[in-house]
Amino acid sequence: MACFAAPLVEAVVVSIVKKNAEKKEKKAVCAGSVKPEAQGIPFSRKLGWLSKMLWGGSFLLAIEHIWHGEVVPWPPFLTAMNNPADIGPMLTEVATVGVTMAVLVTAVWGVMVLVCNRIERRAKKAAAAEAVTEV
Amino acid sequence: MCLLITAFAAVAATIVWYFKANNRELRLGALALMYWGAALMWLVDSFFCAAEGEPFFDVSASDALLGLVIVLCGLVAWLVMLLAGDPKKVFKTFRQKN
């Protein structure tokens, strides 16, 4: 009915956090406390992956809901809101299906970040070993 | 079918992204992530449907058509992002000339 609402709310929150992280990273680079090349993939870019999955997934799910007539372009936008008896099940669906969707997408992103961090660590070790052999 | 078609689109977009990884202008990563996000969400939806006694995969023709519409909408969203970014500066040059 409106299961995409939970990932959509998370997408908004992640986008705000990403903007703040970008600002902090820019400040750190400008202040000279962090070298851009030593930073690897910035955390804000990693947050961007989660943001894209959440925004994109919510958008495509919203299309599906429009297809099934559950979302309409006029207020109250959700057809379930027209009938008070449907509001309870709709909120239950958001709390169960929607939250599970958001949790799964976030968990997959977490695995992506872990793998990425491991690759970065290995690349740094290899570069350091190469520098030692050159000396 | 909607889940299967979206998952197939996600795999295809990821393969294309991998072979075009040096060309970040194309924003293929965003397209792949969008499809993966949707596929994961539909996977959860399918599990909940199966728990309620409905079939895990809806193999109806209408659901297949919906899957194709979803893939098309994803491509349109990606195209809008691409054109808004204007990586080749086509619109910028056009505006400067006129």
PDB file of C-alpha atoms in Angstrom:
ATOM      1  CA  MET A   1       0.000   0.000   0.000  1.00  0.00           C
ATOM      2  CA  ALA A   2       2.779   2.409   0.903  1.00  0.00           C
ATOM      3  CA  CYS A   3       5.722   0.184   1.811  1.00  0.00           C
ATOM      4  CA  PHE A   4       8.115   2.447  -0.119  1.00  0.00           C
ATOM      5  CA  ALA A   5       7.507   5.218   2.456  1.00  0.00           C
ATOM      6  CA  ALA A   6      10.028   3.777   4.946  1.00  0.00           C
ATOM      7  CA  PRO A   7      12.965   3.591   2.460  1.00  0.00           C
ATOM      8  CA  LEU A   8      11.933   7.041   1.162  1.00  0.00           C
ATOM      9  CA  VAL A   9      12.192   8.569   4.649  1.00  0.00           C
ATOM     10  CA  GLU A  10      15.585   6.880   5.108  1.00  0.00           C
ATOM     11  CA  ALA A  11      16.676   8.254   1.705  1.00  0.00           C
ATOM     12  CA  VAL A  12      15.892  11.807   2.841  1.00  0.00           C
ATOM     13  CA  VAL A  13      17.820  11.313   6.107  1.00  0.00           C
ATOM     14  CA  VAL A  14      20.808   9.736   4.296  1.00  0.00           C
ATOM     15  CA  SER A  15      20.888  12.605   1.774  1.00  0.00           C
ATOM     16  CA  ILE A  16      21.060  15.170   4.603  1.00  0.00           C
ATOM     17  CA  VAL A  17      23.811  13.189   6.388  1.00  0.00           C
ATOM     18  CA  LYS A  18      25.702  12.892   3.070  1.00  0.00           C
ATOM     19  CA  LYS A  19      25.595  16.681   2.522  1.00  0.00           C
ATOM     20  CA  ASN A  20      26.967  17.278   6.036  1.00  0.00           C
ATOM     21  CA  ALA A  21      29.702  14.654   5.537  1.00  0.00           C
ATOM     22  CA  GLU A  22      30.689  16.312   2.234  1.00  0.00           C
ATOM     23  CA  LYS A  23      30.994  19.698   3.952  1.00  0.00           C
ATOM     24  CA  LYS A  24      33.152  18.231   6.748  1.00  0.00           C
ATOM     25  CA  GLU A  25      35.420  16.443   4.255  1.00  0.00           C
ATOM     26  CA  LYS A  26      35.865  19.615   2.186  1.00  0.00           C
ATOM     27  CA  LYS A  27      36.741  21.571   5.329  1.00  0.00           C
ATOM     28  CA  ALA A  28      39.269  18.909   6.392  1.00  0.00           C
ATOM     29  CA  VAL A  29      40.917  18.959   2.936  1.00  0.00           C
ATOM     30  CA  CYS A  30      40.970  22.785   2.856  1.00  0.00           C
ATOM     31  CA  ALA A  31      42.451  22.908   6.369  1.00  0.00           C
ATOM     32  CA  GLY A  32      45.170  20.514   5.209  1.00  0.00           C
ATOM     33  CA  SER A  33      44.515  17.976   7.971  1.00  0.00           C
ATOM     34  CA  VAL A  34      43.637  15.321   5.356  1.00  0.00           C
ATOM     35  CA  LYS A  35      45.328  14.728   2.014  1.00  0.00           C
ATOM     36  CA  PRO A  36      42.738  13.931  -0.694  1.00  0.00           C
ATOM     37  CA  GLU A  37      44.879  11.128  -2.171  1.00  0.00           C
ATOM     38  CA  ALA A  38      45.421   9.522   1.262  1.00  0.00           C
ATOM     39  CA  GLN A  39      41.719   9.663   2.067  1.00  0.00           C
ATOM     40  CA  GLY A  40      40.715   6.870  -0.358  1.00  0.00           C
ATOM     41  CA  ILE A  41      37.032   6.792  -1.219  1.00  0.00           C
ATOM     42  CA  PRO A  42      35.430   9.462   0.996  1.00  0.00           C
ATOM     43  CA  PHE A  43      32.629   8.381   3.340  1.00  0.00           C
ATOM     44  CA  SER A  44      30.241  10.849   1.690  1.00  0.00           C
ATOM     45  CA  ARG A  45      30.677   8.982  -1.623  1.00  0.00           C
ATOM     46  CA  LYS A  46      29.956   5.689   0.125  1.00  0.00           C
ATOM     47  CA  LEU A  47      26.820   7.263   1.615  1.00  0.00           C
ATOM     48  CA  GLY A  48      25.949   8.277  -1.948  1.00  0.00           C
ATOM     49  CA  TRP A  49      25.694   4.571  -2.884  1.00  0.00           C
ATOM     50  CA  LEU A  50      23.117   4.016  -0.132  1.00  0.00           C
ATOM     51  CA  SER A  51      21.293   7.189  -1.120  1.00  0.00           C
ATOM     52  CA  LYS A  52      21.071   6.050  -4.767  1.00  0.00           C
ATOM     53  CA  MET A  53      19.786   2.600  -3.799  1.00  0.00           C
ATOM     54  CA  LEU A  54      17.148   4.075  -1.487  1.00  0.00           C
ATOM     55  CA  TRP A  55      15.996   6.903  -3.807  1.00  0.00           C
ATOM     56  CA  GLY A  56      16.040   4.658  -6.883  1.00  0.00           C
ATOM     57  CA  GLY A  57      14.319   1.747  -5.175  1.00  0.00           C
ATOM     58  CA  SER A  58      11.637   3.986  -3.652  1.00  0.00           C
ATOM     59  CA  PHE A  59      11.054   5.685  -7.012  1.00  0.00           C
ATOM     60  CA  LEU A  60      10.616   2.389  -8.876  1.00  0.00           C
ATOM     61  CA  LEU A  61       8.393   1.001  -6.111  1.00  0.00           C
ATOM     62  CA  ALA A  62       6.294   4.167  -6.306  1.00  0.00           C
ATOM     63  CA  ILE A  63       5.820   3.492 -10.047  1.00  0.00           C
ATOM     64  CA  GLU A  64       4.589  -0.003  -9.153  1.00  0.00           C
ATOM     65  CA  HIS A  65       2.140   1.484  -6.641  1.00  0.00           C
ATOM     66  CA  ILE A  66       0.883   3.952  -9.271  1.00  0.00           C
ATOM     67  CA  TRP A  67       0.436   1.000 -11.665  1.00  0.00           C
ATOM     68  CA  HIS A  68      -1.706  -0.799  -9.074  1.00  0.00           C
ATOM     69  CA  GLY A  69      -3.711   2.360  -8.295  1.00  0.00           C
ATOM     70  CA  GLU A  70      -2.430   2.577  -4.712  1.00  0.00           C
ATOM     71  CA  VAL A  71      -0.820   5.976  -5.307  1.00  0.00           C
ATOM     72  CA  VAL A  72      -2.651   8.770  -7.148  1.00  0.00           C
ATOM     73  CA  PRO A  73      -1.456  12.243  -8.227  1.00  0.00           C
ATOM     74  CA  TRP A  74      -4.106  14.056  -6.171  1.00  0.00           C
ATOM     75  CA  PRO A  75      -4.484  14.421  -2.371  1.00  0.00           C
ATOM     76  CA  PRO A  76      -4.324  12.415  -0.176  1.00  0.00           C
ATOM     77  CA  PHE A  77      -2.069  10.630  -2.742  1.00  0.00           C
ATOM     78  CA  LEU A  78      -2.494   7.220  -1.085  1.00  0.00           C
ATOM     79  CA  THR A  79      -5.847   5.590  -1.923  1.00  0.00           C
ATOM     80  CA  ALA A  80      -5.740   3.765   1.425  1.00  0.00           C
ATOM     81  CA  MET A  81      -6.134   7.152   3.140  1.00  0.00           C
ATOM     82  CA  ASN A  82      -9.638   7.518   1.667  1.00  0.00           C
ATOM     83  CA  ASN A  83     -10.964   4.706   3.812  1.00  0.00           C
ATOM     84  CA  PRO A  84     -10.250   4.965   7.577  1.00  0.00           C
ATOM     85  CA  ALA A  85     -10.400   1.151   7.821  1.00  0.00           C
ATOM     86  CA  ASP A  86      -7.417   0.877   5.430  1.00  0.00           C
ATOM     87  CA  ILE A  87      -5.166   3.311   7.320  1.00  0.00           C
ATOM     88  CA  GLY A  88      -4.271   0.810  10.079  1.00  0.00           C
ATOM     89  CA  PRO A  89      -3.213  -2.004   7.687  1.00  0.00           C
ATOM     90  CA  MET A  90      -1.303   0.554   5.582  1.00  0.00           C
ATOM     91  CA  LEU A  91       0.716   1.740   8.591  1.00  0.00           C
ATOM     92  CA  THR A  92       1.313  -1.899   9.613  1.00  0.00           C
ATOM     93  CA  GLU A  93       2.638  -2.598   6.116  1.00  0.00           C
ATOM     94  CA  VAL A  94       4.975   0.399   6.286  1.00  0.00           C
ATOM     95  CA  ALA A  95       6.208  -0.726   9.725  1.00  0.00           C
ATOM     96  CA  THR A  96       6.797  -4.347   8.667  1.00  0.00           C
ATOM     97  CA  VAL A  97       7.494  -4.618   4.914  1.00  0.00           C
ATOM     98  CA  GLY A  98       8.796  -1.050   4.492  1.00  0.00           C
ATOM     99  CA  VAL A  99      11.157  -1.137   7.469  1.00  0.00           C
ATOM    100  CA  THR A 100      12.465  -4.598   6.428  1.00  0.00           C
ATOM    101  CA  MET A 101      13.153  -3.198   2.928  1.00  0.00           C
ATOM    102  CA  ALA A 102      15.098  -0.258   4.377  1.00  0.00           C
ATOM    103  CA  VAL A 103      17.025  -2.569   6.736  1.00  0.00           C
ATOM    104  CA  LEU A 104      17.942  -5.030   3.940  1.00  0.00           C
ATOM    105  CA  VAL A 105      19.138  -2.263   1.589  1.00  0.00           C
ATOM    106  CA  THR A 106      21.195  -0.727   4.431  1.00  0.00           C
ATOM    107  CA  ALA A 107      22.660  -4.147   5.330  1.00  0.00           C
ATOM    108  CA  VAL A 108      23.692  -4.770   1.703  1.00  0.00           C
ATOM    109  CA  TRP A 109      25.276  -1.300   1.615  1.00  0.00           C
ATOM    110  CA  GLY A 110      27.123  -2.143   4.849  1.00  0.00           C
ATOM    111  CA  VAL A 111      28.594  -5.255   3.196  1.00  0.00           C
ATOM    112  CA  MET A 112      29.578  -3.150   0.150  1.00  0.00           C
ATOM    113  CA  VAL A 113      31.389  -0.649   2.401  1.00  0.00           C
ATOM    114  CA  LEU A 114      33.180  -3.445   4.316  1.00  0.00           C
ATOM    115  CA  VAL A 115      34.390  -5.019   1.065  1.00  0.00           C
ATOM    116  CA  CYS A 116      35.458  -1.613  -0.255  1.00  0.00           C
ATOM    117  CA  ASN A 117      37.370  -0.802   2.961  1.00  0.00           C
ATOM    118  CA  ARG A 118      39.163  -4.158   2.771  1.00  0.00           C
ATOM    119  CA  ILE A 119      40.166  -3.529  -0.876  1.00  0.00           C
ATOM    120  CA  GLU A 120      41.430  -0.055   0.069  1.00  0.00           C
ATOM    121  CA  ARG A 121      43.446  -1.451   2.993  1.00  0.00           C
ATOM    122  CA  ARG A 122      45.037  -4.103   0.754  1.00  0.00           C
ATOM    123  CA  ALA A 123      45.900  -1.491  -1.891  1.00  0.00           C
ATOM    124  CA  LYS A 124      47.538   0.727   0.764  1.00  0.00           C
ATOM    125  CA  LYS A 125      49.552  -2.242   2.127  1.00  0.00           C
ATOM    126  CA  ALA A 126      50.669  -3.189  -1.391  1.00  0.00           C
ATOM    127  CA  ALA A 127      51.696   0.413  -2.112  1.00  0.00           C
ATOM    128  CA  ALA A 128      53.633   0.606   1.165  1.00  0.00           C
ATOM    129  CA  ALA A 129      55.393  -2.709   0.435  1.00  0.00           C
ATOM    130  CA  GLU A 130      56.273  -1.494  -3.049  1.00  0.00           C
ATOM    131  CA  ALA A 131      57.736   1.723  -1.608  1.00  0.00           C
ATOM    132  CA  VAL A 132      59.879  -0.280   0.852  1.00  0.00           C
ATOM    133  CA  THR A 133      61.270  -2.559  -1.909  1.00  0.00           C
ATOM    134  CA  GLU A 134      62.066   0.495  -4.046  1.00  0.00           C
ATOM    135  CA  VAL A 135      64.108   2.011  -1.173  1.00  0.00           C
TER     136      VAL A 135
ATOM    137  CA  MET B   1       8.250 -11.405 -12.973  1.00  0.00           C
ATOM    138  CA  CYS B   2       8.700  -7.816 -11.838  1.00  0.00           C
ATOM    139  CA  LEU B   3      11.349  -8.942  -9.328  1.00  0.00           C
ATOM    140  CA  LEU B   4      13.084 -11.137 -11.908  1.00  0.00           C
ATOM    141  CA  ILE B   5      13.084  -8.467 -14.628  1.00  0.00           C
ATOM    142  CA  THR B   6      14.407  -5.794 -12.231  1.00  0.00           C
ATOM    143  CA  ALA B   7      17.093  -8.187 -10.912  1.00  0.00           C
ATOM    144  CA  PHE B   8      18.075  -8.983 -14.509  1.00  0.00           C
ATOM    145  CA  ALA B   9      18.284  -5.233 -15.267  1.00  0.00           C
ATOM    146  CA  ALA B  10      20.443  -4.765 -12.142  1.00  0.00           C
ATOM    147  CA  VAL B  11      22.855  -7.513 -13.234  1.00  0.00           C
ATOM    148  CA  ALA B  12      23.018  -6.147 -16.802  1.00  0.00           C
ATOM    149  CA  ALA B  13      23.609  -2.571 -15.575  1.00  0.00           C
ATOM    150  CA  THR B  14      26.340  -3.814 -13.199  1.00  0.00           C
ATOM    151  CA  ILE B  15      28.121  -5.683 -16.024  1.00  0.00           C
ATOM    152  CA  VAL B  16      28.010  -2.593 -18.261  1.00  0.00           C
ATOM    153  CA  TRP B  17      29.198  -0.411 -15.325  1.00  0.00           C
ATOM    154  CA  TYR B  18      32.129  -2.801 -14.720  1.00  0.00           C
ATOM    155  CA  PHE B  19      33.339  -2.660 -18.322  1.00  0.00           C
ATOM    156  CA  LYS B  20      32.844   1.122 -18.486  1.00  0.00           C
ATOM    157  CA  ALA B  21      34.193   1.780 -14.955  1.00  0.00           C
ATOM    158  CA  ASN B  22      36.696   4.357 -16.200  1.00  0.00           C
ATOM    159  CA  ASN B  23      33.928   6.450 -17.740  1.00  0.00           C
ATOM    160  CA  ARG B  24      32.268   7.949 -14.637  1.00  0.00           C
ATOM    161  CA  GLU B  25      30.505  10.560 -16.766  1.00  0.00           C
ATOM    162  CA  LEU B  26      27.963   7.957 -17.842  1.00  0.00           C
ATOM    163  CA  ARG B  27      26.723   7.479 -14.237  1.00  0.00           C
ATOM    164  CA  LEU B  28      26.152   3.771 -14.883  1.00  0.00           C
ATOM    165  CA  GLY B  29      26.852   3.089 -11.220  1.00  0.00           C
ATOM    166  CA  ALA B  30      23.797   5.135 -10.275  1.00  0.00           C
ATOM    167  CA  LEU B  31      21.652   3.142 -12.727  1.00  0.00           C
ATOM    168  CA  ALA B  32      22.913  -0.185 -11.346  1.00  0.00           C
ATOM    169  CA  LEU B  33      22.396   0.920  -7.722  1.00  0.00           C
ATOM    170  CA  MET B  34      18.875   2.106  -8.510  1.00  0.00           C
ATOM    171  CA  TYR B  35      17.930  -1.300  -9.961  1.00  0.00           C
ATOM    172  CA  TRP B  36      19.649  -3.167  -7.099  1.00  0.00           C
ATOM    173  CA  GLY B  37      17.752  -1.078  -4.555  1.00  0.00           C
ATOM    174  CA  ALA B  38      14.433  -1.852  -6.238  1.00  0.00           C
ATOM    175  CA  ALA B  39      15.283  -5.562  -6.653  1.00  0.00           C
ATOM    176  CA  LEU B  40      16.142  -5.872  -2.943  1.00  0.00           C
ATOM    177  CA  MET B  41      12.908  -4.135  -1.982  1.00  0.00           C
ATOM    178  CA  TRP B  42      10.843  -6.447  -4.197  1.00  0.00           C
ATOM    179  CA  LEU B  43      12.687  -9.425  -2.744  1.00  0.00           C
ATOM    180  CA  VAL B  44      11.446  -8.425   0.716  1.00  0.00           C
ATOM    181  CA  ASP B  45       7.949  -7.883  -0.697  1.00  0.00           C
ATOM    182  CA  SER B  46       8.022 -11.360  -2.268  1.00  0.00           C
ATOM    183  CA  PHE B  47       9.031 -12.953   1.050  1.00  0.00           C
ATOM    184  CA  PHE B  48       6.136 -11.229   2.821  1.00  0.00           C
ATOM    185  CA  CYS B  49       3.746 -12.342   0.035  1.00  0.00           C
ATOM    186  CA  ALA B  50       5.018 -15.929   0.357  1.00  0.00           C
ATOM    187  CA  ALA B  51       4.518 -15.763   4.142  1.00  0.00           C
ATOM    188  CA  GLU B  52       0.873 -14.799   3.520  1.00  0.00           C
ATOM    189  CA  GLY B  53       0.405 -17.836   1.255  1.00  0.00           C
ATOM    190  CA  GLU B  54       0.756 -16.033  -2.074  1.00  0.00           C
ATOM    191  CA  PRO B  55       3.237 -17.313  -4.696  1.00  0.00           C
ATOM    192  CA  PHE B  56       6.809 -16.007  -4.339  1.00  0.00           C
ATOM    193  CA  PHE B  57       7.038 -15.153  -8.062  1.00  0.00           C
ATOM    194  CA  ASP B  58       4.098 -13.569  -9.862  1.00  0.00           C
ATOM    195  CA  VAL B  59       4.487 -14.992 -13.369  1.00  0.00           C
ATOM    196  CA  SER B  60       1.473 -13.222 -14.881  1.00  0.00           C
ATOM    197  CA  ALA B  61       1.736 -11.285 -18.130  1.00  0.00           C
ATOM    198  CA  SER B  62       0.613  -8.054 -16.426  1.00  0.00           C
ATOM    199  CA  ASP B  63       3.416  -8.340 -13.853  1.00  0.00           C
ATOM    200  CA  ALA B  64       5.920  -8.950 -16.674  1.00  0.00           C
ATOM    201  CA  LEU B  65       4.628  -5.829 -18.426  1.00  0.00           C
ATOM    202  CA  LEU B  66       4.982  -3.915 -15.143  1.00  0.00           C
ATOM    203  CA  GLY B  67       8.580  -5.166 -14.920  1.00  0.00           C
ATOM    204  CA  LEU B  68       9.336  -3.777 -18.368  1.00  0.00           C
ATOM    205  CA  VAL B  69       7.689  -0.451 -17.465  1.00  0.00           C
ATOM    206  CA  ILE B  70       9.829  -0.346 -14.291  1.00  0.00           C
ATOM    207  CA  VAL B  71      13.017  -0.949 -16.313  1.00  0.00           C
ATOM    208  CA  LEU B  72      11.968   1.772 -18.758  1.00  0.00           C
ATOM    209  CA  CYS B  73      11.239   4.225 -15.905  1.00  0.00           C
ATOM    210  CA  GLY B  74      14.677   3.457 -14.433  1.00  0.00           C
ATOM    211  CA  LEU B  75      16.292   4.208 -17.784  1.00  0.00           C
ATOM    212  CA  VAL B  76      14.322   7.457 -18.108  1.00  0.00           C
ATOM    213  CA  ALA B  77      15.369   8.532 -14.571  1.00  0.00           C
ATOM    214  CA  TRP B  78      19.003   7.738 -15.450  1.00  0.00           C
ATOM    215  CA  LEU B  79      18.716   9.682 -18.726  1.00  0.00           C
ATOM    216  CA  VAL B  80      17.310  12.706 -16.862  1.00  0.00           C
ATOM    217  CA  MET B  81      20.230  12.535 -14.376  1.00  0.00           C
ATOM    218  CA  LEU B  82      22.689  12.215 -17.262  1.00  0.00           C
ATOM    219  CA  LEU B  83      21.262  15.137 -19.221  1.00  0.00           C
ATOM    220  CA  ALA B  84      20.968  17.288 -16.070  1.00  0.00           C
ATOM    221  CA  GLY B  85      24.664  16.646 -15.384  1.00  0.00           C
ATOM    222  CA  ASP B  86      25.487  17.474 -19.020  1.00  0.00           C
ATOM    223  CA  PRO B  87      28.910  15.738 -18.921  1.00  0.00           C
ATOM    224  CA  LYS B  88      29.772  16.600 -22.536  1.00  0.00           C
ATOM    225  CA  LYS B  89      28.757  20.262 -21.994  1.00  0.00           C
ATOM    226  CA  VAL B  90      26.371  20.032 -24.971  1.00  0.00           C
ATOM    227  CA  PHE B  91      23.673  22.268 -23.449  1.00  0.00           C
ATOM    228  CA  LYS B  92      26.256  24.707 -22.069  1.00  0.00           C
ATOM    229  CA  THR B  93      27.846  25.122 -25.520  1.00  0.00           C
ATOM    230  CA  PHE B  94      24.407  25.455 -27.120  1.00  0.00           C
ATOM    231  CA  ARG B  95      23.446  28.207 -24.627  1.00  0.00           C
ATOM    232  CA  GLN B  96      26.703  30.052 -25.207  1.00  0.00           C
ATOM    233  CA  LYS B  97      26.264  29.936 -29.000  1.00  0.00           C
ATOM    234  CA  ASN B  98      22.674  31.249 -28.885  1.00  0.00           C
TER     235      ASN B  98
END
